[in-house]
Coordinates of C-alpha atoms and ligand atoms in Angstrom, one line a residue:
X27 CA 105.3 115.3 84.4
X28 CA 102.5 115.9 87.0
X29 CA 101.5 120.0 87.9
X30 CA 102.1 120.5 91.2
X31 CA 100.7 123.8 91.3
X32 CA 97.3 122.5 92.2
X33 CA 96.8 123.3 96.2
X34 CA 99.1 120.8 98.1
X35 CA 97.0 118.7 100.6
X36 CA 97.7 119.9 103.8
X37 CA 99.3 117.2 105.7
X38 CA 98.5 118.4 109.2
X39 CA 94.9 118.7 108.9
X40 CA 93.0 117.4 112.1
X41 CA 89.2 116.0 111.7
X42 CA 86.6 117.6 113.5
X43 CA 85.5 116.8 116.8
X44 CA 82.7 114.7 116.5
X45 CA 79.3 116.8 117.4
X46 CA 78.5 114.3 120.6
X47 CA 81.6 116.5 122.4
X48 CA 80.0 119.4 121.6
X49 CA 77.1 118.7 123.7
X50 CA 79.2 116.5 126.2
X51 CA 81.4 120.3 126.3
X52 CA 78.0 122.6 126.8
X53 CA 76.9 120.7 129.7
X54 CA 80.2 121.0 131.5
X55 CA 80.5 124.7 130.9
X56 CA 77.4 125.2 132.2
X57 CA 77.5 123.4 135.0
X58 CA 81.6 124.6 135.6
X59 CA 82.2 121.4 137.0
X60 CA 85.7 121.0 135.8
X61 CA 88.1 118.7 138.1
X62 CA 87.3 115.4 138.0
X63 CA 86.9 114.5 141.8
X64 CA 84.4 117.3 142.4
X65 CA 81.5 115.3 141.4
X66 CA 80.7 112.1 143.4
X67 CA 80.8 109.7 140.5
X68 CA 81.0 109.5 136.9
X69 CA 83.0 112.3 136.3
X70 CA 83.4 112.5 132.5
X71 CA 87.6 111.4 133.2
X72 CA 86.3 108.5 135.0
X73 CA 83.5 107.4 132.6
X74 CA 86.7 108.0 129.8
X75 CA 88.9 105.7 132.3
X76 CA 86.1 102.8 132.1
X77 CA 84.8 103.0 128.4
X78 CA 88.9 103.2 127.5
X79 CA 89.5 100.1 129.5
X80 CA 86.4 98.2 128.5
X81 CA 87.4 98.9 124.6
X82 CA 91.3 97.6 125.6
X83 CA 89.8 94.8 127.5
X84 CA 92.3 96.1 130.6
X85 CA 91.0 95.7 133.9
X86 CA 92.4 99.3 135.2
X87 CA 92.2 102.5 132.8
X88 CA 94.2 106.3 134.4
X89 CA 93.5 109.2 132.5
X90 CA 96.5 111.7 133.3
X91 CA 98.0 114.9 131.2
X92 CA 99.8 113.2 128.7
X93 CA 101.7 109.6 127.5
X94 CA 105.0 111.4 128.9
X95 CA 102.6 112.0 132.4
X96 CA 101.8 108.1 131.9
X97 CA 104.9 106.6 130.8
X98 CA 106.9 108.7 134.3
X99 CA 103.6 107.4 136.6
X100 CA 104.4 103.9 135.0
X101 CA 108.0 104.2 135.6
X102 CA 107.1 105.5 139.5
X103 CA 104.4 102.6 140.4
X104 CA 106.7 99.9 139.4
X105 CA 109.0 100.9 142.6
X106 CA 112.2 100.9 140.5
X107 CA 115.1 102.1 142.5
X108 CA 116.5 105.7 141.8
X109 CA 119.0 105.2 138.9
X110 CA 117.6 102.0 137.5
X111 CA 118.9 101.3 133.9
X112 CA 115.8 101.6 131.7
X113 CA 116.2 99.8 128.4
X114 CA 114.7 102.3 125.4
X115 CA 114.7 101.7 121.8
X116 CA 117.1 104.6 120.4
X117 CA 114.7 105.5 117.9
X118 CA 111.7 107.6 119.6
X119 CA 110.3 110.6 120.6
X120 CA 113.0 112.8 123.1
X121 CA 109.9 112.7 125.8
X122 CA 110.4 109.1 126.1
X123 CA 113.9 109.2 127.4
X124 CA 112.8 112.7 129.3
X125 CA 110.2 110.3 131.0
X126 CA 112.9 107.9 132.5
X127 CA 115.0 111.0 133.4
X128 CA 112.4 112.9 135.2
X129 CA 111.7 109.3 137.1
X130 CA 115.6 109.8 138.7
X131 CA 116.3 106.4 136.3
X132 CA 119.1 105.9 134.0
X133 CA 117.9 105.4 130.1
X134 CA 119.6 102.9 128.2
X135 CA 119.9 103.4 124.3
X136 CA 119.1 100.1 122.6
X137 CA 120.1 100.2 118.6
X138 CA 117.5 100.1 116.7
X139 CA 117.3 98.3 113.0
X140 CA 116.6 100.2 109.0
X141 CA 112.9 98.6 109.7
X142 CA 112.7 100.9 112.5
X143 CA 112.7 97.9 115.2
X144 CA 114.5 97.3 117.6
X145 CA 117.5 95.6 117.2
X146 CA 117.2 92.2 119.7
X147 CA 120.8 91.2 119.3
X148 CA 121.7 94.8 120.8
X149 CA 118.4 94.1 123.3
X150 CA 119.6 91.0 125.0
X151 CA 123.1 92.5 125.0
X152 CA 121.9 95.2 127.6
X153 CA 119.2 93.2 129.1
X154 CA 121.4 91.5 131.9
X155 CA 122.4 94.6 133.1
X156 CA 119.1 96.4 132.8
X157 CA 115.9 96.8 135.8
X158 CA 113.3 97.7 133.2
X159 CA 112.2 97.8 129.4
X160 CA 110.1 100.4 128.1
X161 CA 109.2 99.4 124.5
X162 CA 108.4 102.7 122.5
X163 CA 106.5 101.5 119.4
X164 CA 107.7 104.3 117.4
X165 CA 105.8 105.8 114.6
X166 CA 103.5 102.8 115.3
X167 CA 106.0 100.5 114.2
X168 CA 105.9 97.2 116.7
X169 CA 109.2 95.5 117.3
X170 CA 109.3 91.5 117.8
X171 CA 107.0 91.6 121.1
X172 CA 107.0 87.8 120.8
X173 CA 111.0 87.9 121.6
X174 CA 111.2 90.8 123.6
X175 CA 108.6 89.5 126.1
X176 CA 110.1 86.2 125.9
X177 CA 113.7 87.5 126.7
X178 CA 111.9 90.3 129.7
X179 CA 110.3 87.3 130.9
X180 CA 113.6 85.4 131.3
X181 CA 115.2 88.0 132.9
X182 CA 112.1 88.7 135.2
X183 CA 112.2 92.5 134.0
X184 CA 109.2 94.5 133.8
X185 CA 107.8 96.0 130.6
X186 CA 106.1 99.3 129.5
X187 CA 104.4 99.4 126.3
X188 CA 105.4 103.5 124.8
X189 CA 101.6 102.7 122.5
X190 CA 101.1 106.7 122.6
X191 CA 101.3 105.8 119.0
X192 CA 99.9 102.9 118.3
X193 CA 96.3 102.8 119.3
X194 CA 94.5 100.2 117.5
X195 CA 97.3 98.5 116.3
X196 CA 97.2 94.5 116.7
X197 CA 100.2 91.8 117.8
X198 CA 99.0 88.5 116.5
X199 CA 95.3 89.7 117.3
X200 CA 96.1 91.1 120.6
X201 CA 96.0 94.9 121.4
X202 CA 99.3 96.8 121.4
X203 CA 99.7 98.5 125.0
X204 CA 98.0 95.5 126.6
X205 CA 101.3 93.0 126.0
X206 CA 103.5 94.6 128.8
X207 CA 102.7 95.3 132.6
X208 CA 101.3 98.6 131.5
X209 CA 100.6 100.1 128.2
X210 CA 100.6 104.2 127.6
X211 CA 98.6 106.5 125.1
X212 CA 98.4 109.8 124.0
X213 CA 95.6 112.4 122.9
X214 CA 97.9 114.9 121.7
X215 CA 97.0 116.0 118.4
X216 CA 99.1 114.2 116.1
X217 CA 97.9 110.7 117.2
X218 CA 94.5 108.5 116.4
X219 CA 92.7 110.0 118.8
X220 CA 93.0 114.4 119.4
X221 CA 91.9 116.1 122.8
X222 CA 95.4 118.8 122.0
X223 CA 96.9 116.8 125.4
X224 CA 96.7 114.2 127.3
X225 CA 97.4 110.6 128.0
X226 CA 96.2 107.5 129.8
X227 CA 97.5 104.5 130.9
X228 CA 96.1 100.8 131.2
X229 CA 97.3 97.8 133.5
X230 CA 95.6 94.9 135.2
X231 CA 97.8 95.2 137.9
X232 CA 96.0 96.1 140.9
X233 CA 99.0 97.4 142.4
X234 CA 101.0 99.1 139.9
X235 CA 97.0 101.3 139.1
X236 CA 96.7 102.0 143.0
X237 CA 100.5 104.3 143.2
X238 CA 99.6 105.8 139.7
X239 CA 96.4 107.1 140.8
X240 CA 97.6 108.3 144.0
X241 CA 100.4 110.0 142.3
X242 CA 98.6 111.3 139.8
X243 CA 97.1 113.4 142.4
X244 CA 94.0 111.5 144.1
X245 CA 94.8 113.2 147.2
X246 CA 93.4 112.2 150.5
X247 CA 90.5 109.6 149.3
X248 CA 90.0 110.8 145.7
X249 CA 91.5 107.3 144.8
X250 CA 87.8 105.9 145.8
X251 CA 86.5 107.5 142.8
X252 CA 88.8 105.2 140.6
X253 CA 87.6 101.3 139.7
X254 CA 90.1 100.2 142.3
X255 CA 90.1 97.6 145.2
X256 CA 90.0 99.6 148.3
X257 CA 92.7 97.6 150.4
X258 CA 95.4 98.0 147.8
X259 CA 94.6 102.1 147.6
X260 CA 94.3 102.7 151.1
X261 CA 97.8 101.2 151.8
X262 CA 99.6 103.2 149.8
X263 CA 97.3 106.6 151.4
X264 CA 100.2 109.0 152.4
X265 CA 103.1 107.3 151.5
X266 CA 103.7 108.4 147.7
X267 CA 104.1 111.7 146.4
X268 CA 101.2 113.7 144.7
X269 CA 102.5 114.8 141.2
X270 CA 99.5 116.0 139.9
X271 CA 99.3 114.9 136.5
X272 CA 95.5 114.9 136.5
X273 CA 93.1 114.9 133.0
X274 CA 90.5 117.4 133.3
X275 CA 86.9 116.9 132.4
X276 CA 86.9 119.1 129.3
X277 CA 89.6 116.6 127.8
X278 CA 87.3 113.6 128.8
X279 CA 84.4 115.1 127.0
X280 CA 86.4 116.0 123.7
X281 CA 88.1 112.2 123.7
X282 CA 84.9 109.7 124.7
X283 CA 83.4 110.4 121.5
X284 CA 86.0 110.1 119.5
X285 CA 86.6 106.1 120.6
X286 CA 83.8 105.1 118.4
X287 CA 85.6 107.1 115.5
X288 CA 88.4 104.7 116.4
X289 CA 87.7 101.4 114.3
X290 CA 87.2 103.8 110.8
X291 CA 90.1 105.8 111.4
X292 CA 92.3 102.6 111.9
X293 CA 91.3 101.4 108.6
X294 CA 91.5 104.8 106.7
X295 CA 95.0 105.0 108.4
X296 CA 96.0 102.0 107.0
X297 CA 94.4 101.8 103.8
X298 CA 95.5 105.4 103.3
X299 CA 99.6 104.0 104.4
X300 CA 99.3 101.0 102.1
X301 CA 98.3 102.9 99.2
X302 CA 101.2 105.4 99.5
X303 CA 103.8 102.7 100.5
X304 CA 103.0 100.9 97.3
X305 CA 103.1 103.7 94.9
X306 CA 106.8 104.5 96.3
X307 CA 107.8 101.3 96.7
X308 CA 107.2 100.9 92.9
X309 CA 109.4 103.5 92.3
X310 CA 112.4 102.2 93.0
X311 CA 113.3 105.3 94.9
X312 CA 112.8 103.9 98.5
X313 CA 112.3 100.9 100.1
X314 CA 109.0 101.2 102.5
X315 CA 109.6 98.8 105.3
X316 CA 106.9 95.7 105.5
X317 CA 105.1 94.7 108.7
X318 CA 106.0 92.1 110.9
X319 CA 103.8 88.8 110.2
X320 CA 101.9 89.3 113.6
X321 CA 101.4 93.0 113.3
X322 CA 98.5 94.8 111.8
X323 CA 99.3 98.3 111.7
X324 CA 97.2 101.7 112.3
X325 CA 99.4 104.3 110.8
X326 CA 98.5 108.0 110.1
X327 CA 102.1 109.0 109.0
X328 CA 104.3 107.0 106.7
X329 CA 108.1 106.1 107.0
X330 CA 110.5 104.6 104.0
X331 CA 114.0 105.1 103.3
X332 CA 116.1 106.6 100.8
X333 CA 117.7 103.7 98.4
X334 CA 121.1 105.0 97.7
X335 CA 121.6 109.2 98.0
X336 CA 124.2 110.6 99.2
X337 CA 123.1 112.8 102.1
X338 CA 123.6 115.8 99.4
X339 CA 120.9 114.2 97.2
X340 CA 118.9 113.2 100.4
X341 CA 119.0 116.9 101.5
X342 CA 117.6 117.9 97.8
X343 CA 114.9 115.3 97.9
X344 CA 113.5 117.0 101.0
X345 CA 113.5 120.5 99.7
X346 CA 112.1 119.2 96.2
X347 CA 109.4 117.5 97.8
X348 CA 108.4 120.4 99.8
X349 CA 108.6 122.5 96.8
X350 CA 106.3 120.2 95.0
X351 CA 104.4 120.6 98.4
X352 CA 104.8 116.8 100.2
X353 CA 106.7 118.3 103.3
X354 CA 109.1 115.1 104.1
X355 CA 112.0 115.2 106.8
X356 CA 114.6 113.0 107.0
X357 CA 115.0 112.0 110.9
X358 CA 118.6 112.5 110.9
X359 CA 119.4 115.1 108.9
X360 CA 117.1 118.0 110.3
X361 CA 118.9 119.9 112.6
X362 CA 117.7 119.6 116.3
X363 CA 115.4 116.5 115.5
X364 CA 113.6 115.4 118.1
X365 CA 113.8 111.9 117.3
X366 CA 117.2 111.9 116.6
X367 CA 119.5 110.5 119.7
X368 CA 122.7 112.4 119.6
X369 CA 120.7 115.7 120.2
X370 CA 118.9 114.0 123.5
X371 CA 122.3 115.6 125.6
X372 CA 120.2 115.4 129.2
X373 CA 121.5 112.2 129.7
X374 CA 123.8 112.0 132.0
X375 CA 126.7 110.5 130.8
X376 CA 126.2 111.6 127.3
X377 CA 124.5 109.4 124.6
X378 CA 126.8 106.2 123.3
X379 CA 127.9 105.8 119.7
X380 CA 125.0 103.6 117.9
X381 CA 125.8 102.9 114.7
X382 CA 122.7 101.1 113.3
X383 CA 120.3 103.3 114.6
X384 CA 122.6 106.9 113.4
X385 CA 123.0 104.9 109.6
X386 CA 118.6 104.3 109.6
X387 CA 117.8 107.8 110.3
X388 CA 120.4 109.4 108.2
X389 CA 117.8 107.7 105.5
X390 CA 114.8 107.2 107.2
X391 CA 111.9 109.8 106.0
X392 CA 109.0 110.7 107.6
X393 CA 105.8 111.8 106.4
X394 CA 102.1 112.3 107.9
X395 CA 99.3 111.4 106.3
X396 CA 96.2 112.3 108.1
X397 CA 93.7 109.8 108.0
X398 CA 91.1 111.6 106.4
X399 CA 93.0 112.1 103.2
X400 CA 91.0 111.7 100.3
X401 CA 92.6 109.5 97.6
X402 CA 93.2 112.7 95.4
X403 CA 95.3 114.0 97.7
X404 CA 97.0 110.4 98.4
X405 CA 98.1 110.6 94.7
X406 CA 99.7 114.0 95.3
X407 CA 101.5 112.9 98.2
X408 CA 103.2 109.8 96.4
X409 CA 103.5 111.8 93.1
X410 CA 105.1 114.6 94.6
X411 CA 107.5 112.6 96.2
X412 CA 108.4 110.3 93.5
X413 CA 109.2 113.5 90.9
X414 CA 111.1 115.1 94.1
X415 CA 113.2 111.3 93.8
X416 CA 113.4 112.3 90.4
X417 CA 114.4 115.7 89.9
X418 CA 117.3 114.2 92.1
X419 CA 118.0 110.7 90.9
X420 CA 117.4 112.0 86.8
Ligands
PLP5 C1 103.6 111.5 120.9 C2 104.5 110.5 121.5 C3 104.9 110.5 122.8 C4 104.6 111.6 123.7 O1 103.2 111.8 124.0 P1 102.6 113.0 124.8 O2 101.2 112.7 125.1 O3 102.8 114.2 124.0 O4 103.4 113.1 126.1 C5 105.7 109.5 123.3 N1 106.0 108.4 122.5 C6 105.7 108.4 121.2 C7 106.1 107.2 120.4 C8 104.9 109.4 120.7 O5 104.5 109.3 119.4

């Protein structure tokens, strides 16, 4: 048996900022100029919002405060009615259901399969009574994009691409975020790219970019600082609320270095996942779901599921394995999780009884792997979680 007593990788360790920001950082303290409409031009936020939509190959790129900022903006600049049903995938992040409620629209909680997709029987079900779909790639995990675009197109609904975790993942070639009508990221700390906070949203919708910026708080004609066509702005000027969901210019200067960062991290990310999901697939412990044919992943966290426990011996695992210092959680068996739907009670009318989705995350473990993991500590990771299966199992 292995010796866990050598120093557990620590599995929310962060790289450092590339050195560029530093300097990027230094010329912006000293110059104080913080808010990105004080200069006249090429602001650091809108040099971000072109080199982010040039790397996406979108036409329109709007930095804001986070993906919950961009995915509420989104939600807004579509000109859904108050109360429109807004399809999401019951397995995400609570801020993504928050988003749709803070919009004044009605989420609707679409089950969501053990491969942590979403479930497109349950999909089309809802569909003909739904106004929008917001797709929340969750954990990075794509669902079928071919059918769901396919079956949004049919129905002539909108689509919002949740990417705040998927940044440099691909869809038959094609960069996730840039399948829907708008695709939104985040910078928080726990995704690809780290600024603490913020977000940003991409669209080649002329229209749809116009209302964001505006409500994102380009107040009076701050929207001319944005790659925009004038007309389109200007005929929305004083007719939309200011929100002010703004990115500052310190956030610009820590995130534009890092995009060059991004093509290494993505293959780290997934070299790193594959390694892992091998080792415990091996094991006959879990089953590690595979990718869709079309999808090339870029994880930096890993999910798999328990292969017969009991929730009893899925409860030990989890302690085990942070004993042996891999800190797992299970989705659905943490109390107050997040991610886990029943405890999203700000829905109005409570949340329904979803079956598939309640069964996946009562067995549906979570663990980060940080992309700069070195293979040492990859090894430690997947041994300390297979003796934790162990020590349960026998
Ligand atoms: C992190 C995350 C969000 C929220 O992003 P913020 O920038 O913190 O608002 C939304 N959806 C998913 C899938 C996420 O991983």
């Amino acid at each position: 048996m292995r010796d866990f007593q050598s120093p557990a990788p620590d599995l929310h360790q962060a790289e450092p900022i590339p050195a560029a920001a530093r300097d990027a950082i230094e010329a912006l303290l000293r110059s104080g100029d913080l808010f990105r409409y004080t200069a006249p031009e090429n602001s650091p936020v809108a040099l971000l919002e072109r080199d982010f939509a040039a790397m996406m190959g979108a036409k329109f790129a709007l930095a804001v405060s986070s993906c919950s900022a961009a995915l509420f903006l989104s939600l807004k600049a579509l000109g859904l009615p108050k109360g429109a049903k807004v399809l999401v995938p019951a397995f995400t992040f609570a801020a993504v259901p928050s988003a749709v409620v803070h919009a004044e629209m009605q989420p609707v909680l679409v089950e969501v399969g053990p491969s942590y997709r979403i479930d497109l029987r349950d999909f089309e079900a809802k569909l003909a009574d739904a106004d929008a779909v917001l797709v929340s790639h969750m954990r990075g995990h794509t669902s079928d994009m071919d059918a769901i675009l396919a079956l949004a197109e049919a129905h002539n609904l909108p689509v919002i691409e949740d990417a705040a975790h998927s940044l440099g993942t691909l869809w038959r070639g094609r960069k996730i975020g840039t399948l829907g009508h708008v695709g939104c990221f985040s910078f928080q700390s726990y995704k690809m790219i780290n600024a603490g906070e913020g977000g940003i949203l991409i669209t080649d919708d002329p229209e749809l970019v116009a209302k964001a910026v505006i409500m994102s708080g380009a107040y009076e004609h701050n929207w001319k600082k944005h790659d925009i066509v004038g007309e389109t702005a200007a005929k929305w000027q004083n007719r939309l609320p200011l929100y002010n969901l703004r990115m500052q210019n310190l956030s610009a200067c820590v995130i534009r270095p890092q995009l060059a960062e991004l093509p290494r991290r993505v293959n780290d990310g997934l070299a790193n996942h594959d390694y892992v999901a091998a080792q415990l697939q091996e094991s006959g412990y879990f089953d590690v779901p595979a990718p869709l044919a079309q999808e090339t992943r870029a994880p930096d966290s890993i999910q798999f599921n328990l292969l017969d426990f009991t929730e009893a011996e899925a409860r030990a695992f989890v302690m085990f394995a942070k004993e042996n210092g891999a800190s797992a959680q299970i989705f659905g068996l943490s109390e107050d999780n997040a991610r886990a739907f029943w405890n999203w009670q700000f829905i109005e009318g409570g949340t329904p009884d979803l079956p598939k989705t309640r069964a996946m995350l009562a067995k549906a473990c979570d663990v980060r792997l940080p992309v700069s993991l070195t293979g040492a500590a990859l090894e430690y990771v997947s041994s300390a979680l297979i003796d934790a299966a162990r020590m349960v199992k026998g």
